[in-house]
Amino acid sequence: MKRVWGSFFLAMSEAIVPLERIHSLIVVLRGQRVILDRDLADLYGVTTKRLNEQVKRNRRKFPEDFMLQLTGEEKDKVVANCDHLRNLRFSPVSPYAFTEHGTVQAANVLNSDAACDMSVQVVRAFVALRHMMINHKALSVKLAELDARIGMHDEQIGEIVKTIRQLAAPEGPRHRRKIGFHPGNR
């Protein structure tokens, strides 16, 4: 079966895929970032069938934290969220999903230079995502601190404005005694 590759592949020996492309293939399932077998096979330049054959032959090299099989519900959710997986909806087979370590192990069992070269880029993509998440969490904490500080300042500014309004508000008409002689007033 001949595979048609996207324009992002130059030649299998010098495949260069931008990290953004790999990032777009990484999804979160069961709290882990994973790449589906179909996408990983495309990146490694093999068919999904060949990838899954090698994984099944070397099953003990793929513990549960390296690879997981999607349930029907997870499969439907992934298909609904990822446009490039439309054809997966009608597949009777539940796909496998590989974690960062599983992608490296898959490249090892495929025993091809292209897969080994691409696995380095895939790992770099996972690491870059991890760093982005760490930076995102740090940024979220700082934003929460700023929000709390601004909230405190808002209360203080509100008190200042209230005091200024009280001081600037015109007092009601004062009753002053008129100076001079007024008949009828004693």
mmCIF file with all atom_site columns, C-alpha atoms in Angstrom:
data_model
loop_
_atom_site.group_PDB
_atom_site.id
_atom_site.type_symbol
_atom_site.label_atom_id
_atom_site.label_alt_id
_atom_site.label_comp_id
_atom_site.label_asym_id
_atom_site.label_entity_id
_atom_site.label_seq_id
_atom_site.pdbx_PDB_ins_code
_atom_site.Cartn_x
_atom_site.Cartn_y
_atom_site.Cartn_z
_atom_site.occupancy
_atom_site.B_iso_or_equiv
_atom_site.pdbx_formal_charge
_atom_site.auth_seq_id
_atom_site.auth_comp_id
_atom_site.auth_asym_id
_atom_site.auth_atom_id
_atom_site.pdbx_PDB_model_num
ATOM 1   C CA . MET A 1 1   ? 0.000   0.000  0.000  1.00 0.00 ? 1   MET A CA 1
ATOM 2   C CA . LYS A 1 2   ? 1.490   3.291  -1.062 1.00 0.00 ? 2   LYS A CA 1
ATOM 3   C CA . ARG A 1 3   ? 1.082   6.207  1.342  1.00 0.00 ? 3   ARG A CA 1
ATOM 4   C CA . VAL A 1 4   ? 0.605   9.778  0.261  1.00 0.00 ? 4   VAL A CA 1
ATOM 5   C CA . TRP A 1 5   ? 2.494   12.212 2.491  1.00 0.00 ? 5   TRP A CA 1
ATOM 6   C CA . GLY A 1 6   ? 1.658   15.823 3.236  1.00 0.00 ? 6   GLY A CA 1
ATOM 7   C CA . SER A 1 7   ? 3.793   18.657 1.958  1.00 0.00 ? 7   SER A CA 1
ATOM 8   C CA . PHE A 1 8   ? 5.612   18.806 5.296  1.00 0.00 ? 8   PHE A CA 1
ATOM 9   C CA . PHE A 1 9   ? 7.702   15.744 4.369  1.00 0.00 ? 9   PHE A CA 1
ATOM 10  C CA . LEU A 1 10  ? 10.684  16.456 2.145  1.00 0.00 ? 10  LEU A CA 1
ATOM 11  C CA . ALA A 1 11  ? 12.095  12.963 1.989  1.00 0.00 ? 11  ALA A CA 1
ATOM 12  C CA . MET A 1 12  ? 11.859  10.213 4.550  1.00 0.00 ? 12  MET A CA 1
ATOM 13  C CA . SER A 1 13  ? 15.603  10.345 5.162  1.00 0.00 ? 13  SER A CA 1
ATOM 14  C CA . GLU A 1 14  ? 15.454  14.064 5.903  1.00 0.00 ? 14  GLU A CA 1
ATOM 15  C CA . ALA A 1 15  ? 11.958  14.461 7.294  1.00 0.00 ? 15  ALA A CA 1
ATOM 16  C CA . ILE A 1 16  ? 11.558  17.819 8.943  1.00 0.00 ? 16  ILE A CA 1
ATOM 17  C CA . VAL A 1 17  ? 8.319   18.434 10.765 1.00 0.00 ? 17  VAL A CA 1
ATOM 18  C CA . PRO A 1 18  ? 7.783   21.697 12.636 1.00 0.00 ? 18  PRO A CA 1
ATOM 19  C CA . LEU A 1 19  ? 7.215   21.348 16.372 1.00 0.00 ? 19  LEU A CA 1
ATOM 20  C CA . GLU A 1 20  ? 3.865   23.120 15.962 1.00 0.00 ? 20  GLU A CA 1
ATOM 21  C CA . ARG A 1 21  ? 2.704   20.286 13.714 1.00 0.00 ? 21  ARG A CA 1
ATOM 22  C CA . ILE A 1 22  ? 3.690   17.714 16.326 1.00 0.00 ? 22  ILE A CA 1
ATOM 23  C CA . HIS A 1 23  ? 2.076   19.825 19.076 1.00 0.00 ? 23  HIS A CA 1
ATOM 24  C CA . SER A 1 24  ? -1.190  19.742 17.145 1.00 0.00 ? 24  SER A CA 1
ATOM 25  C CA . LEU A 1 25  ? -1.117  15.926 17.202 1.00 0.00 ? 25  LEU A CA 1
ATOM 26  C CA . ILE A 1 26  ? -0.679  15.682 20.979 1.00 0.00 ? 26  ILE A CA 1
ATOM 27  C CA . VAL A 1 27  ? -3.932  15.259 22.897 1.00 0.00 ? 27  VAL A CA 1
ATOM 28  C CA . VAL A 1 28  ? -4.695  14.822 26.587 1.00 0.00 ? 28  VAL A CA 1
ATOM 29  C CA . LEU A 1 29  ? -6.309  11.524 27.596 1.00 0.00 ? 29  LEU A CA 1
ATOM 30  C CA . ARG A 1 30  ? -6.694  10.234 31.139 1.00 0.00 ? 30  ARG A CA 1
ATOM 31  C CA . GLY A 1 31  ? -4.578  13.119 32.378 1.00 0.00 ? 31  GLY A CA 1
ATOM 32  C CA . GLN A 1 32  ? -1.630  12.276 30.108 1.00 0.00 ? 32  GLN A CA 1
ATOM 33  C CA . ARG A 1 33  ? -0.392  13.894 26.912 1.00 0.00 ? 33  ARG A CA 1
ATOM 34  C CA . VAL A 1 34  ? -0.405  11.271 24.152 1.00 0.00 ? 34  VAL A CA 1
ATOM 35  C CA . ILE A 1 35  ? -0.154  10.821 20.381 1.00 0.00 ? 35  ILE A CA 1
ATOM 36  C CA . LEU A 1 36  ? -2.520  8.412  18.648 1.00 0.00 ? 36  LEU A CA 1
ATOM 37  C CA . ASP A 1 37  ? -1.072  5.445  16.757 1.00 0.00 ? 37  ASP A CA 1
ATOM 38  C CA . ARG A 1 38  ? -2.265  6.777  13.408 1.00 0.00 ? 38  ARG A CA 1
ATOM 39  C CA . ASP A 1 39  ? -0.492  10.127 13.864 1.00 0.00 ? 39  ASP A CA 1
ATOM 40  C CA . LEU A 1 40  ? 2.656   8.501  15.227 1.00 0.00 ? 40  LEU A CA 1
ATOM 41  C CA . ALA A 1 41  ? 2.800   6.100  12.281 1.00 0.00 ? 41  ALA A CA 1
ATOM 42  C CA . ASP A 1 42  ? 2.515   9.051  9.875  1.00 0.00 ? 42  ASP A CA 1
ATOM 43  C CA . LEU A 1 43  ? 5.336   10.851 11.657 1.00 0.00 ? 43  LEU A CA 1
ATOM 44  C CA . TYR A 1 44  ? 7.541   7.755  11.630 1.00 0.00 ? 44  TYR A CA 1
ATOM 45  C CA . GLY A 1 45  ? 6.841   7.017  7.965  1.00 0.00 ? 45  GLY A CA 1
ATOM 46  C CA . VAL A 1 46  ? 5.153   3.639  8.419  1.00 0.00 ? 46  VAL A CA 1
ATOM 47  C CA . THR A 1 47  ? 1.602   2.396  8.188  1.00 0.00 ? 47  THR A CA 1
ATOM 48  C CA . THR A 1 48  ? -0.525  2.232  11.306 1.00 0.00 ? 48  THR A CA 1
ATOM 49  C CA . LYS A 1 49  ? -0.817  -1.513 10.728 1.00 0.00 ? 49  LYS A CA 1
ATOM 50  C CA . ARG A 1 50  ? 2.972   -1.950 10.776 1.00 0.00 ? 50  ARG A CA 1
ATOM 51  C CA . LEU A 1 51  ? 3.330   0.171  13.931 1.00 0.00 ? 51  LEU A CA 1
ATOM 52  C CA . ASN A 1 52  ? 0.668   -1.825 15.757 1.00 0.00 ? 52  ASN A CA 1
ATOM 53  C CA . GLU A 1 53  ? 2.182   -5.142 14.572 1.00 0.00 ? 53  GLU A CA 1
ATOM 54  C CA . GLN A 1 54  ? 5.556   -4.205 16.037 1.00 0.00 ? 54  GLN A CA 1
ATOM 55  C CA . VAL A 1 55  ? 3.950   -3.026 19.255 1.00 0.00 ? 55  VAL A CA 1
ATOM 56  C CA . LYS A 1 56  ? 2.053   -6.318 19.630 1.00 0.00 ? 56  LYS A CA 1
ATOM 57  C CA . ARG A 1 57  ? 5.215   -8.339 18.944 1.00 0.00 ? 57  ARG A CA 1
ATOM 58  C CA . ASN A 1 58  ? 7.054   -6.386 21.642 1.00 0.00 ? 58  ASN A CA 1
ATOM 59  C CA . ARG A 1 59  ? 4.165   -5.993 24.085 1.00 0.00 ? 59  ARG A CA 1
ATOM 60  C CA . ARG A 1 60  ? 6.299   -6.223 27.232 1.00 0.00 ? 60  ARG A CA 1
ATOM 61  C CA . LYS A 1 61  ? 8.231   -3.128 26.103 1.00 0.00 ? 61  LYS A CA 1
ATOM 62  C CA . PHE A 1 62  ? 5.030   -1.098 26.390 1.00 0.00 ? 62  PHE A CA 1
ATOM 63  C CA . PRO A 1 63  ? 3.743   -0.987 29.974 1.00 0.00 ? 63  PRO A CA 1
ATOM 64  C CA . GLU A 1 64  ? 0.508   0.838  30.770 1.00 0.00 ? 64  GLU A CA 1
ATOM 65  C CA . ASP A 1 65  ? 2.282   4.146  31.385 1.00 0.00 ? 65  ASP A CA 1
ATOM 66  C CA . PHE A 1 66  ? 3.831   4.028  27.872 1.00 0.00 ? 66  PHE A CA 1
ATOM 67  C CA . MET A 1 67  ? 0.724   3.104  25.889 1.00 0.00 ? 67  MET A CA 1
ATOM 68  C CA . LEU A 1 68  ? -3.016  2.890  26.426 1.00 0.00 ? 68  LEU A CA 1
ATOM 69  C CA . GLN A 1 69  ? -5.924  1.766  24.298 1.00 0.00 ? 69  GLN A CA 1
ATOM 70  C CA . LEU A 1 70  ? -8.818  4.167  23.886 1.00 0.00 ? 70  LEU A CA 1
ATOM 71  C CA . THR A 1 71  ? -12.303 3.232  25.009 1.00 0.00 ? 71  THR A CA 1
ATOM 72  C CA . GLY A 1 72  ? -15.227 3.817  22.666 1.00 0.00 ? 72  GLY A CA 1
ATOM 73  C CA . GLU A 1 73  ? -16.203 6.968  24.554 1.00 0.00 ? 73  GLU A CA 1
ATOM 74  C CA . GLU A 1 74  ? -12.649 8.345  24.428 1.00 0.00 ? 74  GLU A CA 1
ATOM 75  C CA . LYS A 1 75  ? -12.459 7.552  20.723 1.00 0.00 ? 75  LYS A CA 1
ATOM 76  C CA . ASP A 1 76  ? -15.684 9.479  20.053 1.00 0.00 ? 76  ASP A CA 1
ATOM 77  C CA . LYS A 1 77  ? -14.436 12.428 22.090 1.00 0.00 ? 77  LYS A CA 1
ATOM 78  C CA . VAL A 1 78  ? -11.101 12.554 20.239 1.00 0.00 ? 78  VAL A CA 1
ATOM 79  C CA . VAL A 1 79  ? -12.794 12.278 16.841 1.00 0.00 ? 79  VAL A CA 1
ATOM 80  C CA . ALA A 1 80  ? -15.173 15.110 17.771 1.00 0.00 ? 80  ALA A CA 1
ATOM 81  C CA . ASN A 1 81  ? -12.301 17.387 18.849 1.00 0.00 ? 81  ASN A CA 1
ATOM 82  C CA . CYS A 1 82  ? -9.757  16.604 16.111 1.00 0.00 ? 82  CYS A CA 1
ATOM 83  C CA . ASP A 1 83  ? -10.767 17.258 12.513 1.00 0.00 ? 83  ASP A CA 1
ATOM 84  C CA . HIS A 1 84  ? -7.919  15.212 11.041 1.00 0.00 ? 84  HIS A CA 1
ATOM 85  C CA . LEU A 1 85  ? -9.333  12.061 12.699 1.00 0.00 ? 85  LEU A CA 1
ATOM 86  C CA . ARG A 1 86  ? -12.735 12.053 10.941 1.00 0.00 ? 86  ARG A CA 1
ATOM 87  C CA . ASN A 1 87  ? -12.085 8.656  9.304  1.00 0.00 ? 87  ASN A CA 1
ATOM 88  C CA . LEU A 1 88  ? -11.361 7.111  12.696 1.00 0.00 ? 88  LEU A CA 1
ATOM 89  C CA . ARG A 1 89  ? -15.042 7.459  13.604 1.00 0.00 ? 89  ARG A CA 1
ATOM 90  C CA . PHE A 1 90  ? -16.015 4.514  11.403 1.00 0.00 ? 90  PHE A CA 1
ATOM 91  C CA . SER A 1 91  ? -13.084 2.278  12.320 1.00 0.00 ? 91  SER A CA 1
ATOM 92  C CA . PRO A 1 92  ? -14.060 -0.844 14.273 1.00 0.00 ? 92  PRO A CA 1
ATOM 93  C CA . VAL A 1 93  ? -10.647 -0.887 15.983 1.00 0.00 ? 93  VAL A CA 1
ATOM 94  C CA . SER A 1 94  ? -9.934  1.192  19.061 1.00 0.00 ? 94  SER A CA 1
ATOM 95  C CA . PRO A 1 95  ? -6.696  3.097  18.508 1.00 0.00 ? 95  PRO A CA 1
ATOM 96  C CA . TYR A 1 96  ? -3.674  3.071  20.778 1.00 0.00 ? 96  TYR A CA 1
ATOM 97  C CA . ALA A 1 97  ? -2.275  6.231  22.312 1.00 0.00 ? 97  ALA A CA 1
ATOM 98  C CA . PHE A 1 98  ? 1.426   6.595  23.126 1.00 0.00 ? 98  PHE A CA 1
ATOM 99  C CA . THR A 1 99  ? 2.890   8.738  25.886 1.00 0.00 ? 99  THR A CA 1
ATOM 100 C CA . GLU A 1 100 ? 6.238   10.499 25.536 1.00 0.00 ? 100 GLU A CA 1
ATOM 101 C CA . HIS A 1 101 ? 8.105   7.360  26.596 1.00 0.00 ? 101 HIS A CA 1
ATOM 102 C CA . GLY A 1 102 ? 5.906   5.186  24.418 1.00 0.00 ? 102 GLY A CA 1
ATOM 103 C CA . THR A 1 103 ? 6.796   7.204  21.325 1.00 0.00 ? 103 THR A CA 1
ATOM 104 C CA . VAL A 1 104 ? 10.498  6.592  21.923 1.00 0.00 ? 104 VAL A CA 1
ATOM 105 C CA . GLN A 1 105 ? 9.901   2.900  22.514 1.00 0.00 ? 105 GLN A CA 1
ATOM 106 C CA . ALA A 1 106 ? 7.815   2.691  19.327 1.00 0.00 ? 106 ALA A CA 1
ATOM 107 C CA . ALA A 1 107 ? 10.706  4.162  17.335 1.00 0.00 ? 107 ALA A CA 1
ATOM 108 C CA . ASN A 1 108 ? 13.002  1.532  18.863 1.00 0.00 ? 108 ASN A CA 1
ATOM 109 C CA . VAL A 1 109 ? 10.798  -1.422 17.933 1.00 0.00 ? 109 VAL A CA 1
ATOM 110 C CA . LEU A 1 110 ? 10.267  -0.099 14.384 1.00 0.00 ? 110 LEU A CA 1
ATOM 111 C CA . ASN A 1 111 ? 14.034  -0.214 13.917 1.00 0.00 ? 111 ASN A CA 1
ATOM 112 C CA . SER A 1 112 ? 14.164  2.431  11.184 1.00 0.00 ? 112 SER A CA 1
ATOM 113 C CA . ASP A 1 113 ? 16.418  5.453  10.932 1.00 0.00 ? 113 ASP A CA 1
ATOM 114 C CA . ALA A 1 114 ? 13.537  7.739  9.976  1.00 0.00 ? 114 ALA A CA 1
ATOM 115 C CA . ALA A 1 115 ? 11.561  6.691  13.064 1.00 0.00 ? 115 ALA A CA 1
ATOM 116 C CA . CYS A 1 116 ? 14.571  7.206  15.342 1.00 0.00 ? 116 CYS A CA 1
ATOM 117 C CA . ASP A 1 117 ? 15.248  10.656 13.876 1.00 0.00 ? 117 ASP A CA 1
ATOM 118 C CA . MET A 1 118 ? 11.612  11.659 14.163 1.00 0.00 ? 118 MET A CA 1
ATOM 119 C CA . SER A 1 119 ? 11.351  10.358 17.739 1.00 0.00 ? 119 SER A CA 1
ATOM 120 C CA . VAL A 1 120 ? 13.884  12.998 18.774 1.00 0.00 ? 120 VAL A CA 1
ATOM 121 C CA . GLN A 1 121 ? 11.593  15.715 17.418 1.00 0.00 ? 121 GLN A CA 1
ATOM 122 C CA . VAL A 1 122 ? 8.552   14.135 19.045 1.00 0.00 ? 122 VAL A CA 1
ATOM 123 C CA . VAL A 1 123 ? 10.296  14.085 22.427 1.00 0.00 ? 123 VAL A CA 1
ATOM 124 C CA . ARG A 1 124 ? 11.311  17.728 21.915 1.00 0.00 ? 124 ARG A CA 1
ATOM 125 C CA . ALA A 1 125 ? 7.655   18.571 21.294 1.00 0.00 ? 125 ALA A CA 1
ATOM 126 C CA . PHE A 1 126 ? 6.588   16.833 24.512 1.00 0.00 ? 126 PHE A CA 1
ATOM 127 C CA . VAL A 1 127 ? 9.328   18.640 26.466 1.00 0.00 ? 127 VAL A CA 1
ATOM 128 C CA . ALA A 1 128 ? 8.341   22.000 24.952 1.00 0.00 ? 128 ALA A CA 1
ATOM 129 C CA . LEU A 1 129 ? 4.718   21.396 25.959 1.00 0.00 ? 129 LEU A CA 1
ATOM 130 C CA . ARG A 1 130 ? 5.814   20.494 29.477 1.00 0.00 ? 130 ARG A CA 1
ATOM 131 C CA . HIS A 1 131 ? 7.785   23.764 29.735 1.00 0.00 ? 131 HIS A CA 1
ATOM 132 C CA . MET A 1 132 ? 4.825   25.725 28.389 1.00 0.00 ? 132 MET A CA 1
ATOM 133 C CA . MET A 1 133 ? 2.563   24.166 31.018 1.00 0.00 ? 133 MET A CA 1
ATOM 134 C CA . ILE A 1 134 ? 5.019   25.015 33.802 1.00 0.00 ? 134 ILE A CA 1
ATOM 135 C CA . ASN A 1 135 ? 5.288   28.603 32.560 1.00 0.00 ? 135 ASN A CA 1
ATOM 136 C CA . HIS A 1 136 ? 1.505   28.778 32.205 1.00 0.00 ? 136 HIS A CA 1
ATOM 137 C CA . LYS A 1 137 ? 1.016   27.646 35.800 1.00 0.00 ? 137 LYS A CA 1
ATOM 138 C CA . ALA A 1 138 ? 3.552   30.195 37.067 1.00 0.00 ? 138 ALA A CA 1
ATOM 139 C CA . LEU A 1 139 ? 1.836   32.904 35.044 1.00 0.00 ? 139 LEU A CA 1
ATOM 140 C CA . SER A 1 140 ? -1.569  31.855 36.404 1.00 0.00 ? 140 SER A CA 1
ATOM 141 C CA . VAL A 1 141 ? -0.286  32.115 39.983 1.00 0.00 ? 141 VAL A CA 1
ATOM 142 C CA . LYS A 1 142 ? 1.139   35.594 39.333 1.00 0.00 ? 142 LYS A CA 1
ATOM 143 C CA . LEU A 1 143 ? -2.105  36.724 37.708 1.00 0.00 ? 143 LEU A CA 1
ATOM 144 C CA . ALA A 1 144 ? -4.085  35.467 40.704 1.00 0.00 ? 144 ALA A CA 1
ATOM 145 C CA . GLU A 1 145 ? -1.769  37.407 43.042 1.00 0.00 ? 145 GLU A CA 1
ATOM 146 C CA . LEU A 1 146 ? -2.195  40.562 40.944 1.00 0.00 ? 146 LEU A CA 1
ATOM 147 C CA . ASP A 1 147 ? -5.952  40.103 40.889 1.00 0.00 ? 147 ASP A CA 1
ATOM 148 C CA . ALA A 1 148 ? -6.057  39.820 44.682 1.00 0.00 ? 148 ALA A CA 1
ATOM 149 C CA . ARG A 1 149 ? -3.834  42.879 45.047 1.00 0.00 ? 149 ARG A CA 1
ATOM 150 C CA . ILE A 1 150 ? -5.974  44.878 42.617 1.00 0.00 ? 150 ILE A CA 1
ATOM 151 C CA . GLY A 1 151 ? -9.105  43.811 44.491 1.00 0.00 ? 151 GLY A CA 1
ATOM 152 C CA . MET A 1 152 ? -7.589  45.118 47.723 1.00 0.00 ? 152 MET A CA 1
ATOM 153 C CA . HIS A 1 153 ? -6.631  48.375 45.984 1.00 0.00 ? 153 HIS A CA 1
ATOM 154 C CA . ASP A 1 154 ? -10.163 48.710 44.608 1.00 0.00 ? 154 ASP A CA 1
ATOM 155 C CA . GLU A 1 155 ? -11.576 48.594 48.133 1.00 0.00 ? 155 GLU A CA 1
ATOM 156 C CA . GLN A 1 156 ? -9.088  51.193 49.350 1.00 0.00 ? 156 GLN A CA 1
ATOM 157 C CA . ILE A 1 157 ? -9.750  53.465 46.366 1.00 0.00 ? 157 ILE A CA 1
ATOM 158 C CA . GLY A 1 158 ? -13.488 53.123 46.995 1.00 0.00 ? 158 GLY A CA 1
ATOM 159 C CA . GLU A 1 159 ? -13.014 54.296 50.593 1.00 0.00 ? 159 GLU A CA 1
ATOM 160 C CA . ILE A 1 160 ? -10.904 57.258 49.434 1.00 0.00 ? 160 ILE A CA 1
ATOM 161 C CA . VAL A 1 161 ? -13.509 58.297 46.855 1.00 0.00 ? 161 VAL A CA 1
ATOM 162 C CA . LYS A 1 162 ? -16.270 58.017 49.468 1.00 0.00 ? 162 LYS A CA 1
ATOM 163 C CA . THR A 1 163 ? -14.326 60.242 51.885 1.00 0.00 ? 163 THR A CA 1
ATOM 164 C CA . ILE A 1 164 ? -13.573 62.816 49.169 1.00 0.00 ? 164 ILE A CA 1
ATOM 165 C CA . ARG A 1 165 ? -17.247 62.947 48.188 1.00 0.00 ? 165 ARG A CA 1
ATOM 166 C CA . GLN A 1 166 ? -18.236 63.509 51.793 1.00 0.00 ? 166 GLN A CA 1
ATOM 167 C CA . LEU A 1 167 ? -15.720 66.347 52.107 1.00 0.00 ? 167 LEU A CA 1
ATOM 168 C CA . ALA A 1 168 ? -16.624 67.893 48.758 1.00 0.00 ? 168 ALA A CA 1
ATOM 169 C CA . ALA A 1 169 ? -20.383 67.595 49.150 1.00 0.00 ? 169 ALA A CA 1
ATOM 170 C CA . PRO A 1 170 ? -21.971 70.995 49.722 1.00 0.00 ? 170 PRO A CA 1
ATOM 171 C CA . GLU A 1 171 ? -23.378 71.307 53.165 1.00 0.00 ? 171 GLU A CA 1
ATOM 172 C CA . GLY A 1 172 ? -27.001 72.153 53.510 1.00 0.00 ? 172 GLY A CA 1
ATOM 173 C CA . PRO A 1 173 ? -27.934 75.817 53.920 1.00 0.00 ? 173 PRO A CA 1
ATOM 174 C CA . ARG A 1 174 ? -26.619 77.075 57.246 1.00 0.00 ? 174 ARG A CA 1
ATOM 175 C CA . HIS A 1 175 ? -28.868 79.218 59.309 1.00 0.00 ? 175 HIS A CA 1
ATOM 176 C CA . ARG A 1 176 ? -26.831 82.282 60.150 1.00 0.00 ? 176 ARG A CA 1
ATOM 177 C CA . ARG A 1 177 ? -27.864 85.148 62.269 1.00 0.00 ? 177 ARG A CA 1
ATOM 178 C CA . LYS A 1 178 ? -28.113 88.208 60.236 1.00 0.00 ? 178 LYS A CA 1
ATOM 179 C CA . ILE A 1 179 ? -26.000 91.079 61.362 1.00 0.00 ? 179 ILE A CA 1
ATOM 180 C CA . GLY A 1 180 ? -27.694 94.342 62.138 1.00 0.00 ? 180 GLY A CA 1
ATOM 181 C CA . PHE A 1 181 ? -31.056 95.538 63.439 1.00 0.00 ? 181 PHE A CA 1
ATOM 182 C CA . HIS A 1 182 ? -34.081 93.592 62.424 1.00 0.00 ? 182 HIS A CA 1
ATOM 183 C CA . PRO A 1 183 ? -37.395 94.701 63.782 1.00 0.00 ? 183 PRO A CA 1
ATOM 184 C CA . GLY A 1 184 ? -39.341 91.868 65.289 1.00 0.00 ? 184 GLY A CA 1
ATOM 185 C CA . ASN A 1 185 ? -36.288 89.850 66.260 1.00 0.00 ? 185 ASN A CA 1
ATOM 186 C CA . ARG A 1 186 ? -35.145 90.174 69.760 1.00 0.00 ? 186 ARG A CA 1
#
